[in-house]
Short mmCIF file of C-alpha atoms in Angstrom, two decimals:
data_model
loop_
_atom_site.label_atom_id
_atom_site.label_comp_id
_atom_site.label_asym_id
_atom_site.label_seq_id
_atom_site.Cartn_x
_atom_site.Cartn_y
_atom_site.Cartn_z
CA MET A 1 115.81 -44.55 25.25
CA ASP A 2 114.65 -41.17 26.08
CA LEU A 3 116.49 -38.12 25.02
CA LYS A 4 116.59 -35.24 27.72
CA VAL A 5 117.69 -31.77 27.04
CA ASP A 6 118.97 -30.09 30.11
CA GLY A 7 119.44 -26.32 30.49
CA LEU A 8 120.74 -25.86 27.21
CA SER A 9 121.89 -22.59 25.70
CA HIS A 10 123.77 -21.74 22.55
CA TRP A 11 125.34 -18.90 21.17
CA TYR A 12 127.22 -18.16 17.59
CA ASP A 13 129.89 -15.67 18.73
CA ASP A 14 127.76 -13.17 20.51
CA LEU A 15 124.37 -14.03 19.08
CA GLU A 16 122.34 -15.73 21.39
CA VAL A 17 120.36 -18.46 19.53
CA LEU A 18 118.80 -20.66 22.28
CA ARG A 19 118.27 -19.96 25.84
CA ASP A 20 117.88 -22.39 28.69
CA ILE A 21 116.07 -25.07 26.92
CA ASN A 22 114.58 -28.02 29.05
CA LEU A 23 112.92 -30.72 27.04
CA THR A 24 112.25 -34.54 27.25
CA ILE A 25 111.50 -36.66 24.10
CA PRO A 26 110.19 -39.85 25.73
CA GLN A 27 110.54 -43.26 23.92
CA GLY A 28 107.77 -43.86 21.40
CA GLU A 29 106.63 -40.44 21.02
CA ILE A 30 106.95 -37.80 18.30
CA VAL A 31 107.76 -34.40 19.86
CA CYS A 32 107.41 -31.55 17.25
CA VAL A 33 109.12 -28.48 17.51
CA ILE A 34 107.84 -25.30 15.76
CA GLY A 35 108.60 -21.75 15.95
CA PRO A 36 109.24 -18.69 13.38
CA SER A 37 112.09 -18.87 10.95
CA GLY A 38 115.46 -18.09 12.71
CA CYS A 39 114.36 -19.20 15.98
CA GLY A 40 117.05 -21.80 16.54
CA LYS A 41 114.83 -24.89 15.80
CA SER A 42 117.51 -26.50 13.44
CA THR A 43 120.22 -25.69 15.76
CA LEU A 44 118.54 -27.38 18.49
CA LEU A 45 118.13 -30.52 16.35
CA ARG A 46 121.98 -30.44 15.46
CA LEU A 47 122.71 -30.17 19.04
CA LEU A 48 120.53 -33.15 19.96
CA GLY A 49 122.24 -35.50 17.76
CA GLY A 50 125.72 -34.23 18.53
CA LEU A 51 126.67 -32.47 15.30
CA GLU A 52 127.30 -29.42 17.29
CA VAL A 53 128.40 -28.73 21.15
CA PRO A 54 126.09 -26.76 23.11
CA SER A 55 127.54 -23.52 24.59
CA LYS A 56 125.92 -24.35 27.94
CA GLY A 57 123.84 -27.38 29.34
CA GLN A 58 123.83 -30.68 27.74
CA VAL A 59 121.76 -33.33 25.89
CA LEU A 60 121.68 -36.70 27.77
CA GLN A 61 120.56 -40.12 26.48
CA VAL A 62 118.29 -41.59 29.21
CA GLY A 63 118.70 -45.45 29.19
CA ALA A 64 120.61 -47.55 26.70
CA PRO A 65 119.53 -47.58 23.01
CA PRO A 66 118.25 -50.96 21.67
CA PRO A 67 121.26 -53.27 21.24
CA ASP A 68 120.48 -53.83 17.37
CA SER A 69 120.66 -49.97 16.75
CA LEU A 70 123.63 -49.12 14.70
CA ASN A 71 123.22 -45.44 14.82
CA PRO A 72 120.98 -44.44 17.77
CA LEU A 73 120.44 -40.80 16.95
CA THR A 74 119.68 -40.59 13.12
CA TYR A 75 118.89 -37.41 11.17
CA VAL A 76 116.32 -37.04 8.25
CA PHE A 77 117.40 -33.91 6.44
CA GLN A 78 115.24 -31.14 4.72
CA ASP A 79 116.92 -31.32 1.49
CA PHE A 80 117.18 -35.28 1.62
CA ALA A 81 121.11 -35.20 1.42
CA LEU A 82 121.17 -38.21 -0.88
CA LEU A 83 124.42 -38.82 -2.99
CA PRO A 84 123.35 -38.16 -6.49
CA TRP A 85 125.66 -40.55 -8.17
CA ARG A 86 124.46 -43.55 -6.10
CA SER A 87 121.43 -45.59 -6.73
CA VAL A 88 118.53 -45.78 -4.15
CA GLU A 89 119.80 -49.09 -2.62
CA SER A 90 123.19 -47.77 -2.74
CA ASN A 91 122.53 -44.73 -0.91
CA VAL A 92 120.98 -46.95 1.90
CA SER A 93 124.01 -49.40 1.85
CA LEU A 94 126.27 -46.25 2.20
CA VAL A 95 125.28 -45.99 5.94
CA LEU A 96 125.54 -49.73 6.40
CA GLU A 97 128.93 -50.29 4.83
CA ARG A 98 131.03 -49.38 7.90
CA HIS A 99 129.55 -51.80 10.23
CA ASP A 100 130.47 -55.36 10.68
CA LEU A 101 127.50 -56.85 8.78
CA SER A 102 127.83 -59.62 5.94
CA LYS A 103 126.74 -58.97 2.68
CA GLU A 104 123.60 -60.79 3.31
CA GLN A 105 122.65 -58.90 6.27
CA VAL A 106 123.26 -55.65 4.37
CA GLU A 107 121.21 -56.80 1.49
CA ALA A 108 118.49 -57.84 3.77
CA ARG A 109 118.30 -54.67 5.91
CA ILE A 110 118.13 -52.72 2.44
CA ALA A 111 115.32 -55.11 1.13
CA ASP A 112 113.34 -54.69 4.31
CA VAL A 113 113.53 -50.76 4.61
CA LEU A 114 112.84 -50.17 0.85
CA ASN A 115 109.73 -52.50 1.34
CA ARG A 116 108.59 -50.59 4.23
CA THR A 117 108.89 -47.37 2.62
CA ARG A 118 107.36 -48.90 -0.76
CA LEU A 119 110.59 -48.26 -2.88
CA THR A 120 111.45 -51.99 -3.77
CA ASP A 121 110.65 -51.31 -7.36
CA PHE A 122 112.89 -48.26 -7.60
CA CYS A 123 116.16 -49.75 -6.14
CA LYS A 124 118.13 -49.16 -8.97
CA ALA A 125 117.01 -45.52 -9.79
CA VAL A 126 119.37 -42.53 -9.12
CA PRO A 127 118.13 -39.58 -7.18
CA LYS A 128 117.83 -37.34 -10.20
CA GLN A 129 115.12 -39.84 -11.62
CA LEU A 130 112.90 -39.59 -8.43
CA SER A 131 110.26 -37.14 -7.38
CA GLY A 132 110.87 -35.07 -4.19
CA GLY A 133 108.52 -37.22 -2.11
CA MET A 134 110.34 -40.37 -3.37
CA LYS A 135 113.69 -38.89 -2.50
CA GLN A 136 112.60 -38.15 0.93
CA ARG A 137 111.26 -41.65 1.18
CA VAL A 138 114.72 -43.05 0.13
CA ALA A 139 116.17 -40.68 2.98
CA ILE A 140 113.61 -42.05 5.61
CA ALA A 141 114.37 -45.61 4.30
CA ARG A 142 118.17 -45.05 4.83
CA ALA A 143 117.39 -43.51 8.32
CA LEU A 144 115.51 -46.65 9.13
CA SER A 145 118.03 -49.17 7.93
CA VAL A 146 120.25 -48.24 11.00
CA ASN A 147 117.55 -48.99 13.45
CA PRO A 148 117.57 -45.53 15.07
CA ALA A 149 116.52 -45.10 18.58
CA VAL A 150 115.59 -41.41 18.06
CA LEU A 151 114.90 -40.15 14.56
CA LEU A 152 115.88 -36.51 14.23
CA MET A 153 113.74 -34.89 11.47
CA ASP A 154 114.70 -31.34 10.10
CA GLU A 155 111.52 -30.12 8.30
CA PRO A 156 111.51 -33.49 6.21
CA LEU A 157 108.41 -32.28 4.40
CA SER A 158 109.31 -28.59 3.58
CA ALA A 159 110.90 -28.87 0.36
CA LEU A 160 107.75 -30.71 -1.18
CA ASP A 161 104.72 -29.69 -2.64
CA SER A 162 101.53 -29.71 -0.69
CA GLN A 163 99.95 -33.05 -2.20
CA THR A 164 103.27 -34.98 -1.64
CA ARG A 165 103.49 -33.60 1.75
CA GLU A 166 99.97 -34.83 2.79
CA LEU A 167 100.91 -38.38 1.27
CA LEU A 168 104.25 -38.48 3.09
CA MET A 169 102.60 -37.39 6.40
CA GLY A 170 100.11 -40.33 5.86
CA ASP A 171 103.21 -42.44 5.37
CA LEU A 172 104.67 -41.31 8.58
CA ILE A 173 101.62 -41.90 10.54
CA ASP A 174 101.21 -45.16 9.32
CA LEU A 175 105.01 -46.10 10.08
CA TRP A 176 104.51 -44.79 13.71
CA THR A 177 101.19 -46.82 14.09
CA ARG A 178 103.38 -50.10 13.13
CA GLU A 179 106.55 -49.44 15.10
CA GLN A 180 106.11 -46.58 17.57
CA PHE A 181 109.54 -44.71 16.67
CA THR A 182 110.86 -41.90 18.86
CA SER A 183 111.26 -38.58 16.94
CA CYS A 184 112.02 -34.91 17.42
CA TYR A 185 110.24 -33.30 14.67
CA ILE A 186 111.20 -29.79 13.51
CA THR A 187 108.72 -28.06 11.42
CA HIS A 188 107.38 -24.37 10.73
CA ASN A 189 104.23 -26.05 9.54
CA LEU A 190 101.38 -26.12 12.09
CA ALA A 191 99.35 -28.36 10.36
CA GLU A 192 102.19 -30.97 10.40
CA ALA A 193 102.85 -30.57 14.10
CA VAL A 194 99.24 -31.06 14.92
CA ARG A 195 98.94 -34.18 13.01
CA LEU A 196 102.12 -35.82 14.07
CA GLY A 197 103.11 -34.53 17.18
CA HIS A 198 102.30 -36.08 20.63
CA LYS A 199 103.56 -32.98 21.99
CA VAL A 200 104.25 -29.73 20.32
CA VAL A 201 106.97 -27.37 21.76
CA VAL A 202 106.59 -23.73 20.77
CA LEU A 203 109.68 -21.75 20.56
CA SER A 204 109.77 -18.10 20.46
CA ARG A 205 111.82 -15.87 17.99
CA ARG A 206 115.66 -15.57 18.74
CA PRO A 207 116.96 -16.09 21.30
CA GLY A 208 114.71 -19.33 21.24
CA VAL A 209 113.02 -19.99 24.49
CA ILE A 210 110.32 -22.70 25.19
CA ARG A 211 107.07 -20.49 25.26
CA GLU A 212 104.73 -23.50 25.65
CA VAL A 213 104.29 -27.34 25.44
CA VAL A 214 101.07 -28.45 24.11
CA GLU A 215 100.26 -32.08 24.66
CA ILE A 216 97.76 -33.65 22.30
CA ASP A 217 96.45 -36.91 23.27
CA ALA A 218 94.15 -37.74 20.24
CA PRO A 219 95.68 -41.05 18.54
CA LEU A 220 97.69 -40.19 15.36
CA VAL A 221 95.50 -42.20 13.04
CA GLU A 222 92.27 -40.54 14.30
CA ARG A 223 93.55 -36.99 13.54
CA ARG A 224 91.60 -35.33 10.65
CA VAL A 225 92.11 -32.04 9.32
CA SER A 226 88.43 -31.57 9.87
CA ASP A 227 88.40 -32.58 13.52
CA SER A 228 87.33 -29.66 15.32
CA ARG A 229 89.50 -30.36 18.49
CA ILE A 230 92.64 -30.67 16.17
CA SER A 231 91.84 -27.46 14.44
CA SER A 232 91.29 -25.39 17.52
CA ILE A 233 94.68 -26.45 18.96
CA GLN A 234 96.02 -25.49 15.38
CA GLN A 235 94.52 -22.08 15.82
CA GLY A 236 95.70 -21.76 19.37
CA LEU A 237 99.18 -22.40 18.17
CA TRP A 238 99.03 -19.91 15.43
CA GLU A 239 97.82 -17.12 17.64
CA MET A 240 100.81 -18.04 19.91
CA MET A 241 103.22 -17.71 16.90
CA ARG A 242 101.50 -15.22 15.04
CA GLU A 243 103.18 -12.03 16.95
CA GLU A 244 106.38 -14.03 17.07
CA ALA A 245 106.47 -14.71 13.36
CA GLN A 246 105.55 -11.02 12.81
CA SER A 247 108.25 -9.54 14.56
CA ALA A 248 110.74 -12.18 13.42
CA ASP A 249 109.79 -11.28 9.84
CA LEU A 250 110.75 -7.60 10.44
CA GLU A 251 114.07 -8.53 12.00
CA LEU A 252 117.13 -7.90 9.34
CA ALA A 253 118.89 -11.21 8.85
CA ARG A 254 122.44 -11.67 10.74
CA GLY A 255 125.40 -13.24 9.73
CA MET B 1 81.74 -5.18 -38.46
CA THR B 2 83.45 -5.53 -41.63
CA GLU B 3 84.70 -2.04 -41.34
CA LYS B 4 86.49 -2.91 -38.03
CA SER B 5 88.19 -6.14 -39.17
CA THR B 6 89.92 -4.41 -42.10
CA ARG B 7 91.55 -2.08 -39.92
CA PRO B 8 95.06 -2.77 -39.22
CA PRO B 9 95.28 -4.29 -35.51
CA GLY B 10 95.76 -1.53 -33.15
CA PRO B 11 95.28 -0.84 -29.46
CA LEU B 12 92.56 -3.09 -27.81
CA SER B 13 90.03 -0.64 -27.43
CA ASP B 14 89.91 0.20 -31.26
CA ALA B 15 89.53 -3.52 -32.30
CA THR B 16 88.21 -5.46 -29.48
CA ASP B 17 86.99 -8.44 -31.84
CA VAL B 18 89.89 -8.78 -34.18
CA GLU B 19 91.31 -12.25 -33.83
CA ARG B 20 94.88 -12.86 -34.75
CA PRO B 21 97.44 -15.41 -33.60
CA VAL B 22 100.13 -14.30 -30.85
CA SER B 23 103.35 -13.82 -32.98
CA PHE B 24 106.29 -16.04 -31.72
CA ARG B 25 109.14 -14.22 -30.41
CA GLY B 26 110.89 -17.12 -28.17
CA GLY B 27 113.59 -18.19 -30.60
CA GLY B 28 117.14 -18.11 -30.62
CA PHE B 29 119.92 -18.65 -27.86
CA VAL B 30 119.23 -22.45 -27.86
CA VAL B 31 122.30 -24.67 -28.27
CA GLN B 32 121.56 -27.45 -30.58
CA PRO B 33 124.11 -29.66 -32.40
CA ARG B 34 124.90 -28.97 -35.92
CA ARG B 35 127.07 -31.88 -36.85
CA LEU B 36 128.06 -31.10 -40.33
CA VAL B 37 129.14 -27.64 -40.07
CA GLY B 38 132.52 -28.33 -38.26
CA PRO B 39 133.82 -30.83 -40.76
CA VAL B 40 132.32 -28.67 -43.78
CA VAL B 41 134.40 -25.45 -42.30
CA PHE B 42 137.51 -27.65 -42.00
CA ILE B 43 137.32 -29.22 -45.50
CA VAL B 44 136.51 -26.00 -47.29
CA LEU B 45 139.34 -24.11 -45.62
CA ILE B 46 141.98 -26.94 -46.54
CA ALA B 47 140.54 -26.74 -50.19
CA LEU B 48 141.07 -22.82 -50.34
CA TRP B 49 144.75 -23.41 -48.92
CA GLU B 50 145.36 -26.06 -51.48
CA LEU B 51 143.93 -24.16 -54.33
CA GLY B 52 145.98 -21.14 -53.23
CA SER B 53 149.18 -22.96 -53.28
CA ARG B 54 148.42 -24.63 -56.60
CA SER B 55 147.76 -21.27 -58.22
CA GLY B 56 150.82 -19.92 -56.75
CA LEU B 57 148.82 -17.28 -54.77
CA ILE B 58 150.59 -18.65 -51.59
CA SER B 59 154.34 -19.25 -52.12
CA ALA B 60 155.57 -22.67 -51.19
CA LEU B 61 158.24 -21.26 -49.02
CA VAL B 62 155.71 -19.21 -46.82
CA LEU B 63 153.22 -22.07 -46.54
CA PRO B 64 153.51 -25.73 -48.24
CA ALA B 65 150.34 -26.90 -49.56
CA PRO B 66 148.27 -29.46 -47.58
CA THR B 67 149.23 -32.35 -50.10
CA GLU B 68 152.91 -31.46 -49.72
CA ALA B 69 152.64 -31.63 -45.73
CA PHE B 70 150.57 -34.86 -46.27
CA SER B 71 153.43 -36.49 -48.18
CA ALA B 72 156.01 -35.37 -45.62
CA PHE B 73 153.80 -37.18 -43.18
CA MET B 74 153.77 -40.41 -45.35
CA ASP B 75 157.53 -40.29 -45.71
CA LEU B 76 157.54 -39.86 -41.68
CA VAL B 77 155.42 -43.17 -41.53
CA GLU B 78 157.07 -45.13 -44.32
CA SER B 79 160.49 -44.38 -42.80
CA GLY B 80 159.27 -45.84 -39.46
CA ASN B 81 160.47 -42.64 -37.69
CA LEU B 82 157.00 -41.75 -36.66
CA GLN B 83 156.91 -44.65 -34.28
CA LYS B 84 160.16 -43.69 -32.76
CA HIS B 85 159.05 -39.94 -32.28
CA LEU B 86 155.59 -40.71 -31.26
CA GLY B 87 156.64 -43.54 -28.75
CA ALA B 88 159.41 -41.23 -27.08
CA SER B 89 156.79 -38.43 -26.81
CA LEU B 90 153.85 -40.41 -25.50
CA GLN B 91 156.22 -42.12 -23.08
CA ARG B 92 157.31 -38.69 -21.56
CA LEU B 93 153.62 -37.30 -21.70
CA VAL B 94 152.02 -40.50 -20.12
CA ILE B 95 154.54 -40.65 -17.11
CA GLY B 96 154.82 -36.78 -16.53
CA PHE B 97 150.93 -36.18 -16.67
CA SER B 98 150.04 -39.39 -14.75
CA ALA B 99 152.64 -38.42 -11.85
CA GLY B 100 151.64 -34.80 -12.00
CA THR B 101 147.80 -35.70 -11.74
CA VAL B 102 148.39 -38.08 -9.01
CA LEU B 103 150.66 -35.67 -6.77
CA GLY B 104 148.34 -32.86 -7.87
CA LEU B 105 145.31 -35.06 -6.29
CA ILE B 106 146.93 -35.91 -3.15
CA VAL B 107 148.14 -32.23 -2.46
CA GLY B 108 144.85 -30.80 -3.56
CA THR B 109 142.91 -33.18 -1.35
CA ALA B 110 145.04 -32.18 1.64
CA ILE B 111 144.49 -28.42 1.18
CA GLY B 112 140.91 -29.13 0.64
CA LEU B 113 140.54 -30.83 3.80
CA SER B 114 143.33 -29.70 6.17
CA ASN B 115 143.46 -26.07 7.52
CA TYR B 116 147.11 -26.41 8.07
CA ALA B 117 147.75 -27.60 4.59
CA ARG B 118 145.52 -24.93 3.36
CA ALA B 119 147.24 -22.27 5.13
CA GLY B 120 150.81 -23.30 4.55
CA VAL B 121 150.59 -24.86 0.94
CA ALA B 122 147.93 -23.16 -1.00
CA PRO B 123 150.02 -19.69 -0.90
CA LEU B 124 153.00 -21.50 -2.24
CA VAL B 125 150.83 -23.08 -4.96
CA ALA B 126 149.34 -19.52 -6.00
CA ALA B 127 153.02 -18.36 -6.05
CA ILE B 128 154.54 -21.17 -8.21
CA PHE B 129 151.70 -21.64 -10.45
CA PRO B 130 151.94 -18.57 -12.68
CA ILE B 131 155.61 -19.23 -13.32
CA PRO B 132 156.13 -20.61 -16.83
CA LYS B 133 157.59 -24.10 -16.31
CA ILE B 134 159.70 -23.73 -19.67
CA ALA B 135 161.41 -20.99 -17.72
CA LEU B 136 162.48 -23.67 -15.24
CA LEU B 137 163.80 -25.98 -17.59
CA PRO B 138 167.38 -24.91 -17.66
CA LEU B 139 167.22 -25.60 -13.84
CA PHE B 140 165.50 -29.06 -14.23
CA ILE B 141 168.34 -29.99 -16.59
CA ILE B 142 170.96 -29.01 -13.82
CA TRP B 143 168.95 -30.88 -11.28
CA PHE B 144 167.79 -33.91 -13.24
CA GLY B 145 170.40 -34.10 -16.31
CA ILE B 146 169.73 -33.51 -19.90
CA GLY B 147 167.85 -36.88 -20.33
CA GLU B 148 164.22 -38.09 -20.09
CA GLU B 149 164.14 -36.88 -16.22
CA SER B 150 164.18 -33.27 -16.68
CA LYS B 151 161.62 -33.52 -19.76
CA VAL B 152 159.26 -35.41 -17.38
CA ALA B 153 159.79 -33.10 -14.57
CA THR B 154 158.74 -30.32 -16.83
CA ILE B 155 155.69 -31.87 -17.86
CA LEU B 156 155.02 -33.15 -14.26
CA PHE B 157 155.18 -29.60 -12.76
CA GLY B 158 153.05 -28.41 -15.36
CA CYS B 159 150.34 -30.84 -14.76
CA PHE B 160 150.69 -30.68 -10.92
CA PHE B 161 149.46 -26.97 -10.13
CA PRO B 162 146.18 -26.98 -12.17
CA THR B 163 145.28 -30.34 -10.76
CA VAL B 164 145.92 -28.97 -7.21
CA ILE B 165 143.75 -25.84 -7.90
CA ALA B 166 141.06 -27.78 -9.62
CA THR B 167 140.84 -30.34 -6.53
CA TYR B 168 140.72 -28.08 -3.94
CA GLY B 169 138.33 -25.87 -5.68
CA GLY B 170 136.10 -28.80 -6.43
CA ILE B 171 136.27 -29.85 -2.54
CA ASP B 172 135.48 -26.47 -1.47
CA ASN B 173 132.23 -26.82 -3.48
CA VAL B 174 131.07 -30.11 -2.22
CA ASP B 175 127.58 -29.80 -0.73
CA ARG B 176 128.04 -29.43 3.19
CA THR B 177 124.84 -31.17 3.88
CA LEU B 178 126.22 -34.42 2.31
CA ILE B 179 129.25 -34.16 4.69
CA ARG B 180 126.90 -33.51 7.51
CA MET B 181 124.85 -36.51 6.59
CA GLY B 182 127.91 -38.65 6.46
CA GLN B 183 128.94 -37.53 9.96
CA SER B 184 125.55 -37.96 11.29
CA PHE B 185 125.43 -41.73 10.34
CA GLY B 186 128.97 -41.95 11.81
CA LEU B 187 130.80 -42.50 8.87
CA SER B 188 134.68 -42.40 9.54
CA HIS B 189 136.71 -39.56 8.01
CA TRP B 190 138.36 -41.59 5.50
CA ASN B 191 134.92 -43.05 4.34
CA ILE B 192 133.62 -39.51 4.00
CA ILE B 193 136.63 -38.45 1.93
CA ARG B 194 136.46 -41.60 -0.31
CA LYS B 195 132.82 -42.19 -0.67
CA ILE B 196 131.10 -38.36 -0.35
CA VAL B 197 133.97 -35.76 -0.92
CA LEU B 198 136.03 -37.29 -3.86
CA PRO B 199 133.16 -38.30 -5.98
CA ALA B 200 131.28 -34.94 -5.49
CA ALA B 201 134.63 -33.30 -6.51
CA LEU B 202 135.11 -35.35 -9.54
CA PRO B 203 133.49 -32.96 -12.07
CA ALA B 204 136.10 -30.17 -11.12
CA ILE B 205 138.91 -32.61 -10.91
CA LEU B 206 138.19 -33.74 -14.45
CA SER B 207 137.73 -30.32 -16.00
CA GLY B 208 141.18 -29.54 -14.32
CA MET B 209 142.65 -32.57 -15.91
CA ARG B 210 141.39 -31.19 -19.37
CA ILE B 211 143.50 -28.10 -18.84
CA SER B 212 146.50 -29.96 -17.40
CA ALA B 213 146.55 -32.32 -20.41
CA ALA B 214 146.70 -29.28 -22.77
CA ILE B 215 149.60 -27.93 -20.73
CA ALA B 216 151.22 -31.14 -20.85
CA ILE B 217 151.34 -31.21 -24.50
CA ILE B 218 152.67 -27.80 -24.83
CA LEU B 219 155.54 -28.48 -22.24
CA LEU B 220 156.23 -31.90 -23.98
CA VAL B 221 157.16 -30.02 -27.06
CA ALA B 222 159.05 -27.20 -25.46
CA ALA B 223 161.06 -29.78 -23.38
CA GLU B 224 161.95 -31.73 -26.34
CA MET B 225 163.21 -28.93 -28.16
CA ILE B 226 166.19 -29.08 -25.97
CA GLY B 227 168.45 -31.88 -26.37
CA ALA B 228 166.07 -34.63 -27.47
CA GLU B 229 167.07 -37.04 -30.40
CA PHE B 230 163.38 -38.44 -30.74
CA GLY B 231 160.10 -36.90 -30.01
CA ILE B 232 157.64 -34.92 -32.05
CA GLY B 233 159.05 -31.69 -30.59
CA ALA B 234 162.57 -32.69 -31.68
CA TYR B 235 161.11 -33.38 -35.20
CA VAL B 236 159.26 -30.14 -35.28
CA LEU B 237 162.45 -27.98 -34.35
CA LEU B 238 164.58 -29.87 -36.76
CA ALA B 239 162.17 -29.45 -39.50
CA GLY B 240 162.13 -25.75 -38.67
CA ASN B 241 165.94 -25.50 -38.56
CA LEU B 242 166.11 -26.90 -42.05
CA MET B 243 163.25 -24.67 -43.19
CA SER B 244 161.15 -27.74 -44.43
CA THR B 245 157.82 -26.32 -43.65
CA ASP B 246 156.12 -29.27 -45.05
CA GLN B 247 157.67 -31.45 -42.24
CA LEU B 248 156.79 -28.79 -39.83
CA ILE B 249 153.19 -28.74 -40.68
CA ALA B 250 153.12 -32.27 -40.58
CA GLY B 251 154.71 -32.54 -37.03
CA VAL B 252 152.27 -29.76 -35.78
CA THR B 253 149.21 -31.60 -37.11
CA VAL B 254 150.45 -34.90 -35.22
CA LEU B 255 150.37 -32.60 -31.97
CA SER B 256 147.10 -31.46 -32.89
CA ILE B 257 145.54 -34.91 -33.28
CA MET B 258 147.44 -35.75 -29.79
CA GLY B 259 145.53 -32.90 -28.40
CA LEU B 260 142.15 -34.12 -29.65
CA THR B 261 142.59 -37.65 -28.68
CA VAL B 262 143.38 -36.75 -25.07
CA ASN B 263 140.40 -34.42 -25.08
CA TRP B 264 138.27 -37.32 -26.38
CA LEU B 265 139.65 -39.71 -23.65
CA ILE B 266 138.67 -37.23 -21.06
CA THR B 267 135.11 -36.50 -22.40
CA LYS B 268 134.88 -40.38 -22.47
CA ALA B 269 135.83 -40.44 -18.66
CA GLU B 270 133.32 -37.74 -17.95
CA LYS B 271 130.65 -39.81 -19.78
CA THR B 272 131.21 -42.72 -17.93
CA PHE B 273 131.95 -41.37 -14.24
CA LEU B 274 129.53 -38.50 -14.28
CA SER B 275 126.64 -40.12 -15.98
CA TRP B 276 124.47 -39.54 -12.94
CA ARG B 277 124.65 -35.76 -13.85
CA ASN B 278 122.10 -36.29 -16.76
#
């Protein structure tokens, strides 16, 4: 299933946040969206998954989601959004409980996703006992448990320290190499974008318009920080964003 | 060199090679348990009181000695009246408190979740909450009669309002990202309320219960002072009318112990249900 954004614009009262966005997220690809802070990246993601209604234009699902997908459009949040009173496995089971699954099916799904995110040993722990990286792995496990057609990730690594971020990025690359998930990945971190994105969409500052779409055809597993092609792309993206970021920084916060 | 080191430590430029430890200045302001202090203060106060009474410094009419109050309490126990008084009081307390809390939870949740309930009911709650429920007791007696109903109604009303306010305050403070997460996974409204909103509001609800339990005990005594045959409040009132201050102190102590017990129960509930916080 692809996700298609068609002529989308969005306002909050009289504040224009996004202007005429056209974008396709093709199946099996990770599309990274970067832009200066306050450019409407997170708003775009909320619109993609139906958590907000666009003021103009629409978001379209192209093709049917896989039949075993319980929640085709699934989010991974920046601040993890784990329930602090539930254990790791219980946080995952929360999103399975409403579906018509037998107890065995639920248990099997939980065991499977915890295994895929290497969390099996921590299934009884509560979020407070976990490090930031582990919390985000729980959130990713929870997202995977419903077999999403598209993973909508809102700066999933931004709340983590840089070593953890590097490790988790490796995990995501491994995961994609195994199962080619589809994803829209919002970030303000250029290094993440060039490591994870098949396509990098650069948004301008508010009102967010698409400035450029950069395709990166190097396979994810072969991308290295030291790779000159990757670093020159990153440099190019930075030059594009620099001016935007500078003027966005000088704007007074509104609302 | 020796001349330098015997000089008192002054500015760096004067004594660059004098070594001395950095003095500690980070003490204080740390809450630490001091288990014995509470009981010791308590025992010392009672001992002083007893001494004052025995030496005649405190007249028996003004304040009876602790031992006299204790023997009044033992009389109460041996006559079998403690059971009657305590039983009647606890029954009123339990019924009034639980009914008030349940209703308060329902109305508070409605205000927390529905814009209409908030616009319509919240101002009403704000208007009625500050009215002392004891002032309404005569009305309750006209409406519900002089029997149990008016007493229970007073306690119920007293517990209802703090619970409503604590509940919707707690719901207002629930992390919105958790609710958005629930919506993004397609959880139903009812499931979001039951599995996300209410557990997240539980700390606020429990601290509201602590307040409403204390209010319940205060109102219990007030209500029992009007037309009750049995009840700790009736016992205290009778003792006061007869000027038997030893019985009065005994009755008041029973009330204090009731309050402590309720407080202990709520602390226990917090430890059980909110263990995820620590």
